[in-house]
mmCIF file of C-alpha atoms and ligand atoms in Angstrom:
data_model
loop_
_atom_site.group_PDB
_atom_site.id
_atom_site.type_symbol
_atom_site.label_atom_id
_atom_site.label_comp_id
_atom_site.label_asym_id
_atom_site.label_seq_id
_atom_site.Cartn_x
_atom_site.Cartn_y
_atom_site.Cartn_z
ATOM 1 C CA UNK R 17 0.000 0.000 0.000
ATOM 2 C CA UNK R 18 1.354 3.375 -1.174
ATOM 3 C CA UNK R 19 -0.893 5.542 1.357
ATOM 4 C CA UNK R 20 1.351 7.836 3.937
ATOM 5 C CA UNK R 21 -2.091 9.312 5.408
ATOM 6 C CA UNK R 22 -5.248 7.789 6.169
ATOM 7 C CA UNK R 23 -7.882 11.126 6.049
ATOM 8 C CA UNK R 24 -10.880 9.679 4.584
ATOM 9 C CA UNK R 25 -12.666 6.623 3.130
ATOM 10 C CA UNK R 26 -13.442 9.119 -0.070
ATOM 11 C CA UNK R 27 -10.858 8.492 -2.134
ATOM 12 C CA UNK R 28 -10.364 5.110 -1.005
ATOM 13 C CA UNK R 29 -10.458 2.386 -3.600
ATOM 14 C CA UNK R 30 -11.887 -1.390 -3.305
ATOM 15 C CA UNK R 31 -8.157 -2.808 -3.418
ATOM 16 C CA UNK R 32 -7.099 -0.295 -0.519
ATOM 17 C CA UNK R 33 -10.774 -0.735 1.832
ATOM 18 C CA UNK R 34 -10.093 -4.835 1.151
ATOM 19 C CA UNK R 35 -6.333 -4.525 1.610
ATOM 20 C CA UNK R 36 -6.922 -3.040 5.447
ATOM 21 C CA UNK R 37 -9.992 -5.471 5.951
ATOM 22 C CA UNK R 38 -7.965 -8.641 5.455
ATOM 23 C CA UNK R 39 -5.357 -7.377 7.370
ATOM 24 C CA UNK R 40 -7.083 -6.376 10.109
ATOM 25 C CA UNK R 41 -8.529 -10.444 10.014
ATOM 26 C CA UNK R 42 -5.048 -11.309 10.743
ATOM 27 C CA UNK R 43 -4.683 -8.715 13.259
ATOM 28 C CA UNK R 44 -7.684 -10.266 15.036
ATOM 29 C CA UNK R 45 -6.162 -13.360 15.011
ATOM 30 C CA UNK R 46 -2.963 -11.864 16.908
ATOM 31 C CA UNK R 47 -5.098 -10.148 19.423
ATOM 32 C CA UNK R 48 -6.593 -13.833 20.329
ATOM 33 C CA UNK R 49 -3.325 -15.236 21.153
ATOM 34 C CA UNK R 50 -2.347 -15.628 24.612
ATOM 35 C CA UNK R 51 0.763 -13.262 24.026
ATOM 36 C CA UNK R 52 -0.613 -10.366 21.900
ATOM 37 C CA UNK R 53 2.953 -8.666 21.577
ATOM 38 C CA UNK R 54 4.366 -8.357 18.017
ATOM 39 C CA UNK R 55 7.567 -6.464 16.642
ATOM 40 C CA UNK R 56 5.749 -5.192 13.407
ATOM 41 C CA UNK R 57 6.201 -1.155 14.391
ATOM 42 C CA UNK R 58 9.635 -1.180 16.694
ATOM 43 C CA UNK R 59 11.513 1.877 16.479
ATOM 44 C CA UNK R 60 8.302 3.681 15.371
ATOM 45 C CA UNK R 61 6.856 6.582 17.405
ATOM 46 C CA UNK R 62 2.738 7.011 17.881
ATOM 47 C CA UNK R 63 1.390 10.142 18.917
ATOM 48 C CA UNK R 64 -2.395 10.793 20.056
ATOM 49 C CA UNK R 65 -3.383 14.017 19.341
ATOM 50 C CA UNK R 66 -6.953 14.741 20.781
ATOM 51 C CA UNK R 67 -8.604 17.958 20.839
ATOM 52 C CA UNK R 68 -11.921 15.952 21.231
ATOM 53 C CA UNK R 69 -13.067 14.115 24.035
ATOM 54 C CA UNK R 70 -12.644 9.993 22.708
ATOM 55 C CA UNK R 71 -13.106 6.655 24.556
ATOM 56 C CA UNK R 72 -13.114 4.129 22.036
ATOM 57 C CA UNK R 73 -11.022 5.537 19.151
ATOM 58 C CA UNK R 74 -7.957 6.749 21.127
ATOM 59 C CA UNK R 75 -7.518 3.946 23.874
ATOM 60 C CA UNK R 76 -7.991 1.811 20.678
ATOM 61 C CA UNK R 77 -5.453 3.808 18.425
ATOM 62 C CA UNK R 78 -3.019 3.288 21.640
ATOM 63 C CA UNK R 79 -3.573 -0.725 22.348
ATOM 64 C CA UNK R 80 -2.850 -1.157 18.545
ATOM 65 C CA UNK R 81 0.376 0.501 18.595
ATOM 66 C CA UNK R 82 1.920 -1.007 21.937
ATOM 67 C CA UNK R 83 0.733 -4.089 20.525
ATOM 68 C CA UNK R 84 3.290 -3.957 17.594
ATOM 69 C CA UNK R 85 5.663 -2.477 20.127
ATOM 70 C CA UNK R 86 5.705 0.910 18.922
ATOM 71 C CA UNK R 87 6.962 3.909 20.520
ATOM 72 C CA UNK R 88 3.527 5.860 22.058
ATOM 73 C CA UNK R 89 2.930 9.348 23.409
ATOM 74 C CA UNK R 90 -0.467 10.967 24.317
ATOM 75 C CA UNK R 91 -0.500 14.606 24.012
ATOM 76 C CA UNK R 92 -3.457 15.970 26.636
ATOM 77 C CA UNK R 93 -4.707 18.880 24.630
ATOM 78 C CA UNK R 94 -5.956 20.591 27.437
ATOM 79 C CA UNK R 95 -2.931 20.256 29.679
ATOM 80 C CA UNK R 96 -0.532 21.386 26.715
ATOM 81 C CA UNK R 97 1.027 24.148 25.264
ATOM 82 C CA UNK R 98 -1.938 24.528 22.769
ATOM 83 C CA UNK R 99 -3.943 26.239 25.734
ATOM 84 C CA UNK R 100 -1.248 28.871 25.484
ATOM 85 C CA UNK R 101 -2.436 29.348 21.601
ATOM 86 C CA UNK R 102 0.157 27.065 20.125
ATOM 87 C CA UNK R 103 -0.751 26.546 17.139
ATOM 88 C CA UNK R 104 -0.987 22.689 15.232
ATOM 89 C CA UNK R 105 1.775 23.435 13.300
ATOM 90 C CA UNK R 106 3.832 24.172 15.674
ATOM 91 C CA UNK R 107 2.711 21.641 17.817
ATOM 92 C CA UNK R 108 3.309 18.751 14.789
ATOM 93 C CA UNK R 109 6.573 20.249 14.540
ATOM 94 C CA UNK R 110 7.678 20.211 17.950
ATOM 95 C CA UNK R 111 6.447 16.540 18.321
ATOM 96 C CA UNK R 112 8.578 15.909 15.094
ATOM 97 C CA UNK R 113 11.022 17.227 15.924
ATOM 98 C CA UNK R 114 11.510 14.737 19.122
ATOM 99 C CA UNK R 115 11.423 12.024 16.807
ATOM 100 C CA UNK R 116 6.986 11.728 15.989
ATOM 101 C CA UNK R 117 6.771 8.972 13.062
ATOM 102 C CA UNK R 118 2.982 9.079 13.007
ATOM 103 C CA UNK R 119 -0.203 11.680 14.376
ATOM 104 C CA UNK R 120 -3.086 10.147 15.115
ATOM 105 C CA UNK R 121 -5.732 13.470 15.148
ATOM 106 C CA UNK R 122 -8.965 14.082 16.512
ATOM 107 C CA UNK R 123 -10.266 17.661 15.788
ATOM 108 C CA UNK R 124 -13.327 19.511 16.085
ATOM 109 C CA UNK R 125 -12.822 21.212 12.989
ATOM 110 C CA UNK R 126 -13.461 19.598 9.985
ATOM 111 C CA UNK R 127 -9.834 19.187 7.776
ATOM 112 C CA UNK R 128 -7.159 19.985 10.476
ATOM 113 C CA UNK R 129 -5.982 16.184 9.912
ATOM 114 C CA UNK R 130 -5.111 17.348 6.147
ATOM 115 C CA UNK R 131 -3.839 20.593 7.299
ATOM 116 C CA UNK R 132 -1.444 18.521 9.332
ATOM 117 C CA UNK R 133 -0.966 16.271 6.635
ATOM 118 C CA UNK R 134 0.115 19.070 4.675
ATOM 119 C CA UNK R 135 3.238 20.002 7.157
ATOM 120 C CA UNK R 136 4.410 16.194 6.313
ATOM 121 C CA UNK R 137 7.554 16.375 4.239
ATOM 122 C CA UNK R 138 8.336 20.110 4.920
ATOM 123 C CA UNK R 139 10.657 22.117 7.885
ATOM 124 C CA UNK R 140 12.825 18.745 7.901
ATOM 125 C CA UNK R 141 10.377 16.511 8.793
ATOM 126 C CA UNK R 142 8.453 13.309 7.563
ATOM 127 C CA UNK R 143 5.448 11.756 9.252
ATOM 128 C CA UNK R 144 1.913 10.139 8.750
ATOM 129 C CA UNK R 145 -0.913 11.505 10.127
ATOM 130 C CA UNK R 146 -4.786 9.194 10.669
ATOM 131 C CA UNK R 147 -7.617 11.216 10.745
ATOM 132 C CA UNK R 148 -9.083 9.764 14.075
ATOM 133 C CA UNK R 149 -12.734 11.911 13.742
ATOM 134 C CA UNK R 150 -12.409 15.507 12.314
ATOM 135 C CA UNK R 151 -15.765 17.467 12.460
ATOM 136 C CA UNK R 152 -18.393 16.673 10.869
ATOM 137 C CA UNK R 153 -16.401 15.612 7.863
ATOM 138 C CA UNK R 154 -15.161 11.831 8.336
ATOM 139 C CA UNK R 155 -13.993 8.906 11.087
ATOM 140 C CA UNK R 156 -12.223 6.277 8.413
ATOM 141 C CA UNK R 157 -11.118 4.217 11.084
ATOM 142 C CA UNK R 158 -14.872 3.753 12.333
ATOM 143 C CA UNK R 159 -15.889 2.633 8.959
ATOM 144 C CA UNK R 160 -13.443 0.120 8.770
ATOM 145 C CA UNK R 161 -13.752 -1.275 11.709
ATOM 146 C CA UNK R 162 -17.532 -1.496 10.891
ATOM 147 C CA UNK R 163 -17.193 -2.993 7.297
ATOM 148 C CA UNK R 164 -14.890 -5.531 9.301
ATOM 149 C CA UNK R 165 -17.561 -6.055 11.991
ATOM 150 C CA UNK R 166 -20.387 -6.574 8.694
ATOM 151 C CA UNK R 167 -18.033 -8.886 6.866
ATOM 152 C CA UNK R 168 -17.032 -10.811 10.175
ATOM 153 C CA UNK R 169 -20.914 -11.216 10.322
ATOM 154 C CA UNK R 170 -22.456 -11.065 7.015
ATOM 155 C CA UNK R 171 -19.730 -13.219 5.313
ATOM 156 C CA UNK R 172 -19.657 -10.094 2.319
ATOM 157 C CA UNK R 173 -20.411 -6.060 1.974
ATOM 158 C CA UNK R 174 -21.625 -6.776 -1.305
ATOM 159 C CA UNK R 175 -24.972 -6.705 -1.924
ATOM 160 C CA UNK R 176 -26.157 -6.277 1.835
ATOM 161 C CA UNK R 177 -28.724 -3.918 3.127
ATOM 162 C CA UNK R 178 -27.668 -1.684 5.455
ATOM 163 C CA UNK R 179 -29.699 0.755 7.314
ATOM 164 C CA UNK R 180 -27.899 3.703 8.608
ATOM 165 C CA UNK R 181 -30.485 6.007 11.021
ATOM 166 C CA UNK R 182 -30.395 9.122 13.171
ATOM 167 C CA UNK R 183 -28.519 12.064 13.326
ATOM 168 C CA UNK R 184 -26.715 11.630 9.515
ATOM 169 C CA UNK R 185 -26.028 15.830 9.170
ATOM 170 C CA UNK R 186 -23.749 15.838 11.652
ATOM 171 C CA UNK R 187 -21.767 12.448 11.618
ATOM 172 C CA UNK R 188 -18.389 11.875 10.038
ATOM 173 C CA UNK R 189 -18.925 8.021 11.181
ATOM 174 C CA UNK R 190 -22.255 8.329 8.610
ATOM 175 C CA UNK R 191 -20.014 9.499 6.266
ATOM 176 C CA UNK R 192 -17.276 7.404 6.165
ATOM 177 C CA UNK R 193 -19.477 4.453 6.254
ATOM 178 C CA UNK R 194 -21.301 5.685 3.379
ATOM 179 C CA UNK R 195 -17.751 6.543 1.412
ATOM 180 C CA UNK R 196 -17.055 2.988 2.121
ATOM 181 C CA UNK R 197 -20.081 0.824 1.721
ATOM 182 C CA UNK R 198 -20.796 2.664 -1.361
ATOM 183 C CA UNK R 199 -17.589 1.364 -2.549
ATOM 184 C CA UNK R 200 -17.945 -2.016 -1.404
ATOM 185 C CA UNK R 201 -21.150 -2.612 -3.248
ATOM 186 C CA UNK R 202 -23.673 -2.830 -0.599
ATOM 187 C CA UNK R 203 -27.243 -1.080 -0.246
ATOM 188 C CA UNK R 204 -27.576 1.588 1.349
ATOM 189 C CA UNK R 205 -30.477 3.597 3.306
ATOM 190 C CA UNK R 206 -29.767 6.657 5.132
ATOM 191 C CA UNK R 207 -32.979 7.943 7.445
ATOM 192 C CA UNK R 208 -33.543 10.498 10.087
ATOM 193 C CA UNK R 209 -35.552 13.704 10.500
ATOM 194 C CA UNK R 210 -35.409 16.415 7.093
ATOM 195 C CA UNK R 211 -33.238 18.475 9.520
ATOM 196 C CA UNK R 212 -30.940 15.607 9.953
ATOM 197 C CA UNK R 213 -30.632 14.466 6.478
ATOM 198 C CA UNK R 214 -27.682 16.414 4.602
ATOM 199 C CA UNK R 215 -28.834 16.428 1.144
ATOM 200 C CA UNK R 216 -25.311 15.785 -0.251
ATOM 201 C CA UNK R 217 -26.492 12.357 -0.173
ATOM 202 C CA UNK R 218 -29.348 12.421 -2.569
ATOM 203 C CA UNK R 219 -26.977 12.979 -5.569
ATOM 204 C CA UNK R 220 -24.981 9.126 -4.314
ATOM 205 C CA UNK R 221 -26.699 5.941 -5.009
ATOM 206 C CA UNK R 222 -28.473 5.677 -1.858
ATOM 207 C CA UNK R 223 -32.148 5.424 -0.919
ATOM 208 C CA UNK R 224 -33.225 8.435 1.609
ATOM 209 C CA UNK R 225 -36.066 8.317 4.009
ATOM 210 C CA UNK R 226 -37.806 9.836 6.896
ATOM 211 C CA UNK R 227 -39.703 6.796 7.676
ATOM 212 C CA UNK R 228 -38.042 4.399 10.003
ATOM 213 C CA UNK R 229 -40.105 1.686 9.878
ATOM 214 C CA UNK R 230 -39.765 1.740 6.145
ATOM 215 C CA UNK R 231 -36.003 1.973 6.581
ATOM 216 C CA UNK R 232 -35.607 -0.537 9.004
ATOM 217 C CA UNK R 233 -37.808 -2.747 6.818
ATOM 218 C CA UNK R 234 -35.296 -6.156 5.186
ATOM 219 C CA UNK R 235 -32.064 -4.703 6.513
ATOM 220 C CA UNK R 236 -29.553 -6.822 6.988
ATOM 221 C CA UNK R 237 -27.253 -4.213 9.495
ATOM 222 C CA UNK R 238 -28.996 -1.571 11.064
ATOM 223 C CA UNK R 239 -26.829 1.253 12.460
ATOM 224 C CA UNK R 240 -28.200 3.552 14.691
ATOM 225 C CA UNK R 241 -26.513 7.197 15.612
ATOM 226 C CA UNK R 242 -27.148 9.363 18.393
ATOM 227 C CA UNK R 243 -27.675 12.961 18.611
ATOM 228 C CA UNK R 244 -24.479 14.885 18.534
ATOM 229 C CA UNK R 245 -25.591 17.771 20.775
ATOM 230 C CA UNK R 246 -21.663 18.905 20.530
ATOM 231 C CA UNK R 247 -22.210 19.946 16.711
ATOM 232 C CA UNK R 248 -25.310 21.734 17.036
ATOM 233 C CA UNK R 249 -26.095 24.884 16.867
ATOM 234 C CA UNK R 250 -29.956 25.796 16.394
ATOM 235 C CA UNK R 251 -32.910 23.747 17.121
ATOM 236 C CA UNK R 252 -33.143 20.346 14.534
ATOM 237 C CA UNK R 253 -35.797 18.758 16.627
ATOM 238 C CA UNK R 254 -39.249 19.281 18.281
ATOM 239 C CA UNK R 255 -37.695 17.529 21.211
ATOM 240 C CA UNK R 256 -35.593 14.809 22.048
ATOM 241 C CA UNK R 257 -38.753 12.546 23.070
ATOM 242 C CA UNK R 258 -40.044 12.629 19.707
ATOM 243 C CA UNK R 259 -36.809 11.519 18.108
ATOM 244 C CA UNK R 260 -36.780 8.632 20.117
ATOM 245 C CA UNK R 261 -40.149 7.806 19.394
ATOM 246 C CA UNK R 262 -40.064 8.550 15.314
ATOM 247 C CA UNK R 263 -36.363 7.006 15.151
ATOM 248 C CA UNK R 264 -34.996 5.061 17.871
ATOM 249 C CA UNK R 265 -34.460 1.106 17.483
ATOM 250 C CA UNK R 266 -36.410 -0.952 20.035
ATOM 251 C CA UNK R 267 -37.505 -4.283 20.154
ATOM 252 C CA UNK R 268 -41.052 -3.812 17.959
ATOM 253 C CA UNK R 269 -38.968 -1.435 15.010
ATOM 254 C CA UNK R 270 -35.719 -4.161 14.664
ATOM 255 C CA UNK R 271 -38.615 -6.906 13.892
ATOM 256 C CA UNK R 272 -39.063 -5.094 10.512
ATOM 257 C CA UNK R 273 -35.698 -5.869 9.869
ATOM 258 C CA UNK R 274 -34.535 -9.542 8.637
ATOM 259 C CA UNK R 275 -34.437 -12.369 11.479
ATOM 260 C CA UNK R 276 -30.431 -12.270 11.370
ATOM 261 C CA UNK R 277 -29.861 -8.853 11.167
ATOM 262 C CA UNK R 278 -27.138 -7.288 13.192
ATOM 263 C CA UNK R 279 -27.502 -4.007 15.332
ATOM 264 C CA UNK R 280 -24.449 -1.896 15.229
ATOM 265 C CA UNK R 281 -23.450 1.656 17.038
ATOM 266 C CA UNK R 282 -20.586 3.108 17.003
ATOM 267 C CA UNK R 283 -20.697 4.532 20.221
ATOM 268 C CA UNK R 284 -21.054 6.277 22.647
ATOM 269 C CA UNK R 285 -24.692 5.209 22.911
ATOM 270 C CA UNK R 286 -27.316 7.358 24.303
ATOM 271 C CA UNK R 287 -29.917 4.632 26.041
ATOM 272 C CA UNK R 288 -33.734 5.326 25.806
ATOM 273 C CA UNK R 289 -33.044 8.079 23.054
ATOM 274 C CA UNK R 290 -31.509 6.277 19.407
ATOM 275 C CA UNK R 291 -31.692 3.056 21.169
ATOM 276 C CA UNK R 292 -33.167 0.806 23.508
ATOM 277 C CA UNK R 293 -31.635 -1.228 26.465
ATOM 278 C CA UNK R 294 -33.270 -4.273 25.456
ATOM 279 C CA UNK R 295 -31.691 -4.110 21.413
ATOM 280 C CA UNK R 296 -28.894 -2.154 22.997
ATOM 281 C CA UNK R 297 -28.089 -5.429 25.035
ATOM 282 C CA UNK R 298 -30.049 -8.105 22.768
ATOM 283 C CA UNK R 299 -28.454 -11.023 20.485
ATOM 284 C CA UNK R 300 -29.003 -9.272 18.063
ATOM 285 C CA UNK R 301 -26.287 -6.117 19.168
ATOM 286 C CA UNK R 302 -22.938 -6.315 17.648
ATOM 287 C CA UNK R 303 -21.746 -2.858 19.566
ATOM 288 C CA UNK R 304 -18.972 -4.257 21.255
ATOM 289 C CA UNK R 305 -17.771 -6.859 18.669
ATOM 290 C CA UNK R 306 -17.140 -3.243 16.958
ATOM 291 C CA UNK R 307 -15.337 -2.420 19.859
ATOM 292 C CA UNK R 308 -12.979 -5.539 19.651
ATOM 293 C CA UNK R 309 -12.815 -4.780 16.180
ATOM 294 C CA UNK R 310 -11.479 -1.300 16.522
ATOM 295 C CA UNK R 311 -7.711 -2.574 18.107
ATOM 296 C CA UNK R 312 -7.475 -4.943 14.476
ATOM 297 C CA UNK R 313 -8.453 -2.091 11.973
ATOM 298 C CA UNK R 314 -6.422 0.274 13.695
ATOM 299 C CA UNK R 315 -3.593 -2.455 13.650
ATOM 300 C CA UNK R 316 -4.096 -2.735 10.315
ATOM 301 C CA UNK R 317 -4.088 1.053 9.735
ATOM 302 C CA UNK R 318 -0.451 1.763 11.691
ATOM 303 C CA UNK R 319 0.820 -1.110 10.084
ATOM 304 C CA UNK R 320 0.326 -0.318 6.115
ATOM 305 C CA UNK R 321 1.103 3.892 7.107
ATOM 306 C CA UNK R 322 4.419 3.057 8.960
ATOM 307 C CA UNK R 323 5.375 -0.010 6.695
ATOM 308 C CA UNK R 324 5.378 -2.643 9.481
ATOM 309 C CA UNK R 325 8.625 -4.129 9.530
ATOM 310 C CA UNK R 326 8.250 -7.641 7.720
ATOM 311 C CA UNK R 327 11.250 -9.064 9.447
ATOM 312 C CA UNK R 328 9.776 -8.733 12.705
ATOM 313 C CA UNK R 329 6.897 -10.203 12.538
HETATM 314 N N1 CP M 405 -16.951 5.824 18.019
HETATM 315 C C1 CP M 405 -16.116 6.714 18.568
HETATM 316 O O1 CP M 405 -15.433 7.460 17.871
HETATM 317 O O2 CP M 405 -16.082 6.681 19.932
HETATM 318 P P1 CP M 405 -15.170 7.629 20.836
HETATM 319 O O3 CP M 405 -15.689 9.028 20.671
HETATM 320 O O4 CP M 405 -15.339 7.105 22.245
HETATM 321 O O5 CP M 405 -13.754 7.511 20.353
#
């Protein structure tokens, strides 16, 4: 793979989106072993850059390096010199310049990953940078890891009908997912309220809908989002009871979906509002599989960016 930065599933092709999904199968099968430990990244330094708060994506990001026994540093945004208006420049650089192989960014602002991307390569320096949730723009790593989690269970993206639903306008996880699914041949149906349904979607090959049952209705994966209170700024909804009531997943709205369907979220989950406790927890809920799934992709990810080392492994 000839990638140095991983900023979006966009631009990603079929060979690159399969390339990281097989790989991240093998990772998997690493994890499982009683001693997890590989040498595929020693000598290479990891650092976490998050301006946004992050459970999932940066412990993740931060297993999957120690794992191949890189080099790891965590820069706490808050407790840094950013809060003295450094600016990300300057704080790429500085990181660089103490030996930083690879940035692993979360942002607020939608493009500072390819901003810092942009730095790679000049003032002395050469690095990779992961776009680890930027904005509302995209969260590649999520859609891998949830293409892995639909293959793992589904066998193929291909031709599978998958149900995205809730707050689409302001999710990069929507958006990578859709980059990617799109890609990988499956079906897709995007539904929430009008306010919550960007229209760049209607020009992609995508069905759109305000209906949930109708949504719901023969889907193979059904992904639910919550309400990203963080991004908004005016008033998208009557009120948050009646979002849970027109689009939240329960028990009665996941029977309109096949018998085998999977339930997926990406997290974190809002109970009682985009989803119940009972699918939340059911047989049918795959949320923490995607979890699990989240060290292998971003295995996967480091691996390809920073060229493993094939000796080691
Ligand atoms: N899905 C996701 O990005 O979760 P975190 O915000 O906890 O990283």
């Amino acid at each position: 793979m000839k990638r140095k930065h991983l900023l979006g599933l966009q631009d990603a092709t079929r060979e690159e989106i399969e390339t990281w999904l097989e790989t991240a199968d093998a990772m998997r099968e690493v994890l499982a072993r009683p001693i997890k430990k590989t040498p595929a990244l020693r000598g290479q330094s990891v650092c976490t850059l998050f301006f946004e708060p992050s459970t999932r994506t940066r412990a993740s990001f931060e297993m999957a390096a120690k794992t191949m026994s890189a080099d790891t540093s965590s820069l706490t945004v808050a407790a840094s010199s950013v809060s003295k208006g450094e600016t990300l420049k300057d704080t790429l650089l500085t990181l660089a310049a103490m030996g930083a192989k690879c940035f692993v960014i979360r942002h607020s602002s939608s493009g500072a990953p390819e901003l810092a991307a942009s730095y790679s390569g000049k003032f002395g320096f050469d690095f990779s940078v992961v776009n680890a949730g930027d904005g509302q723009h995209e969260h590649p790593t999520q859609g891998l890891l949830d293409m892995m989690t639909m293959r793992e269970h589904k066998g193929q993206i291909e031709g599978l009908n998958v149900c995205i639903i809730g707050d689409l306008l302001h999710s990069r996880v929507a958006r990578s997912n859709v980059f990617g699914l799109l890609t990988m041949g499956a079906n897709l149906t995007l539904c929430g309220p009008h306010t919550l349904l960007p229209q760049e979607f209607s020009a992609m090959n995508v069905k759109m809908t305000t209906n949930a049952d109708e949504a719901v209705e023969g889907a193979d994966v059904v992904m639910t989002l919550r309400l990203q209170n963080e991004r908004m700024n005016g008033a998208y909804l009557p009120s948050v009871r009646e979002f849970a009531r027109l689009y939240g997943i329960n028990a009665q709205r996941l029977k309109r979906a096949k018998p085998d369907a999977i339930l997926m979220h990406p997290g974190p989950i809002n109970r009682g509002v985009e989803i119940s406790d009972e699918v939340a927890d059911g047989a049918q809920s795959v949320i923490l599989n995607q979890v699990t799934n989240g060290v292998a992709v971003r295995m996967a990810v480091l691996y390809h960016l920073l060229g493993g080392n094939e000796g080691n492994e």
